[in-house]
XYZ file of C-alpha atoms in Angstrom:
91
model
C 44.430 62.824 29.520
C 46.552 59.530 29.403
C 45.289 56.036 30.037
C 48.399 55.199 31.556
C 48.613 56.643 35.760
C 52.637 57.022 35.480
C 52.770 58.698 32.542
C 55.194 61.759 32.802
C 53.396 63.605 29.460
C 50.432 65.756 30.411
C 50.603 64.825 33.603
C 47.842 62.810 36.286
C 46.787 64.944 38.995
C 48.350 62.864 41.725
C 51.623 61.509 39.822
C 52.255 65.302 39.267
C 52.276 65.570 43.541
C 54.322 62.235 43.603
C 57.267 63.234 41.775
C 56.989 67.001 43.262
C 57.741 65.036 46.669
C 59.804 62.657 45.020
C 62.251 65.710 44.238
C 61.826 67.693 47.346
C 62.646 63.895 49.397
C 65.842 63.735 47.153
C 67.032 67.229 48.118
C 66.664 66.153 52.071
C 68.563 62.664 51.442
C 71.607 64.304 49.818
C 71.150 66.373 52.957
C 71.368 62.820 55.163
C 74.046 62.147 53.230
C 76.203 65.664 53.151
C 75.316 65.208 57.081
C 77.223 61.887 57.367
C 80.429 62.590 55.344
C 80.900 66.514 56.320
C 82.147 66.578 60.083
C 80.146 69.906 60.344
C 77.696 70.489 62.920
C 75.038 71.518 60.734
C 71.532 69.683 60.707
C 70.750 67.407 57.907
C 67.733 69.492 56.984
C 69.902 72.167 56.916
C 71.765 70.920 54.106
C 68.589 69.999 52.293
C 67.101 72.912 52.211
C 70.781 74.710 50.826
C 71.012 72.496 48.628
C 67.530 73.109 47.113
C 68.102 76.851 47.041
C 71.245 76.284 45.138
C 69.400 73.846 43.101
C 66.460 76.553 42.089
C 68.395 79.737 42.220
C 70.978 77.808 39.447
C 68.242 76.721 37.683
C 68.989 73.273 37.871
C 65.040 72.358 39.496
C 62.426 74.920 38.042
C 60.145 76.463 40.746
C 57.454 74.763 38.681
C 58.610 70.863 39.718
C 57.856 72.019 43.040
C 55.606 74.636 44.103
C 52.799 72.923 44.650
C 54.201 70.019 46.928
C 55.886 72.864 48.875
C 53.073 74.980 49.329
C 50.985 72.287 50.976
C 54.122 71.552 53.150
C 54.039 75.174 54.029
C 50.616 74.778 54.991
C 50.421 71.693 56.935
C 53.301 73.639 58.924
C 51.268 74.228 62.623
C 50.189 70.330 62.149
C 53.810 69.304 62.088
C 54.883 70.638 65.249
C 51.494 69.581 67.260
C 53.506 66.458 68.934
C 56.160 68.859 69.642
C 54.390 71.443 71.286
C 52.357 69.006 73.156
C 55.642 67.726 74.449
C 57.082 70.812 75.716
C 53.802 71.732 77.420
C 53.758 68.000 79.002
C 57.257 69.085 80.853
């Protein structure tokens, strides 16, 4: 294991999670940004996630720089949409 935290070698337990989000939170900001110049009416998100299909189908992001990071996502899911749900049962 490496003295240094950042080092990209081996790889720290939690510096391996940071850049897994770092490159999932770079997919959804080209989405922000596809959002703002395409006059489509298409959800930023949208365009995220597209673009990170293309980006692992071409082979461009290996399923292994993210899998992790997105599983927890995955799983955290239900958690997400508790202030959402507890809004639509509020009206």
């Amino acid at each position: 294991m490496s003295i240094y935290a950042f080092d990209r070698g081996k790889g720290n337990f939690t510096t391996k999670y940071i850049f897994q989000f770092a490159r999932i939170l770079a997919f959804c900001f080209l989405g922000e940004i596809l959002h703002v110049v395409l006059p489509l009416p298409v959800p930023a998100s949208v365009y995220g996630l597209v673009l990170l299909l293309v980006a692992l189908t071409t082979g461009v992001v290996k399923l292994e720089q993210v899998k992790e990071t997105g599983t927890y996502l995955t799983g955290i899911f239900p958690l997400l949409f508790l202030p959402a749900a507890a809004g639509i049962m509020e009206l």
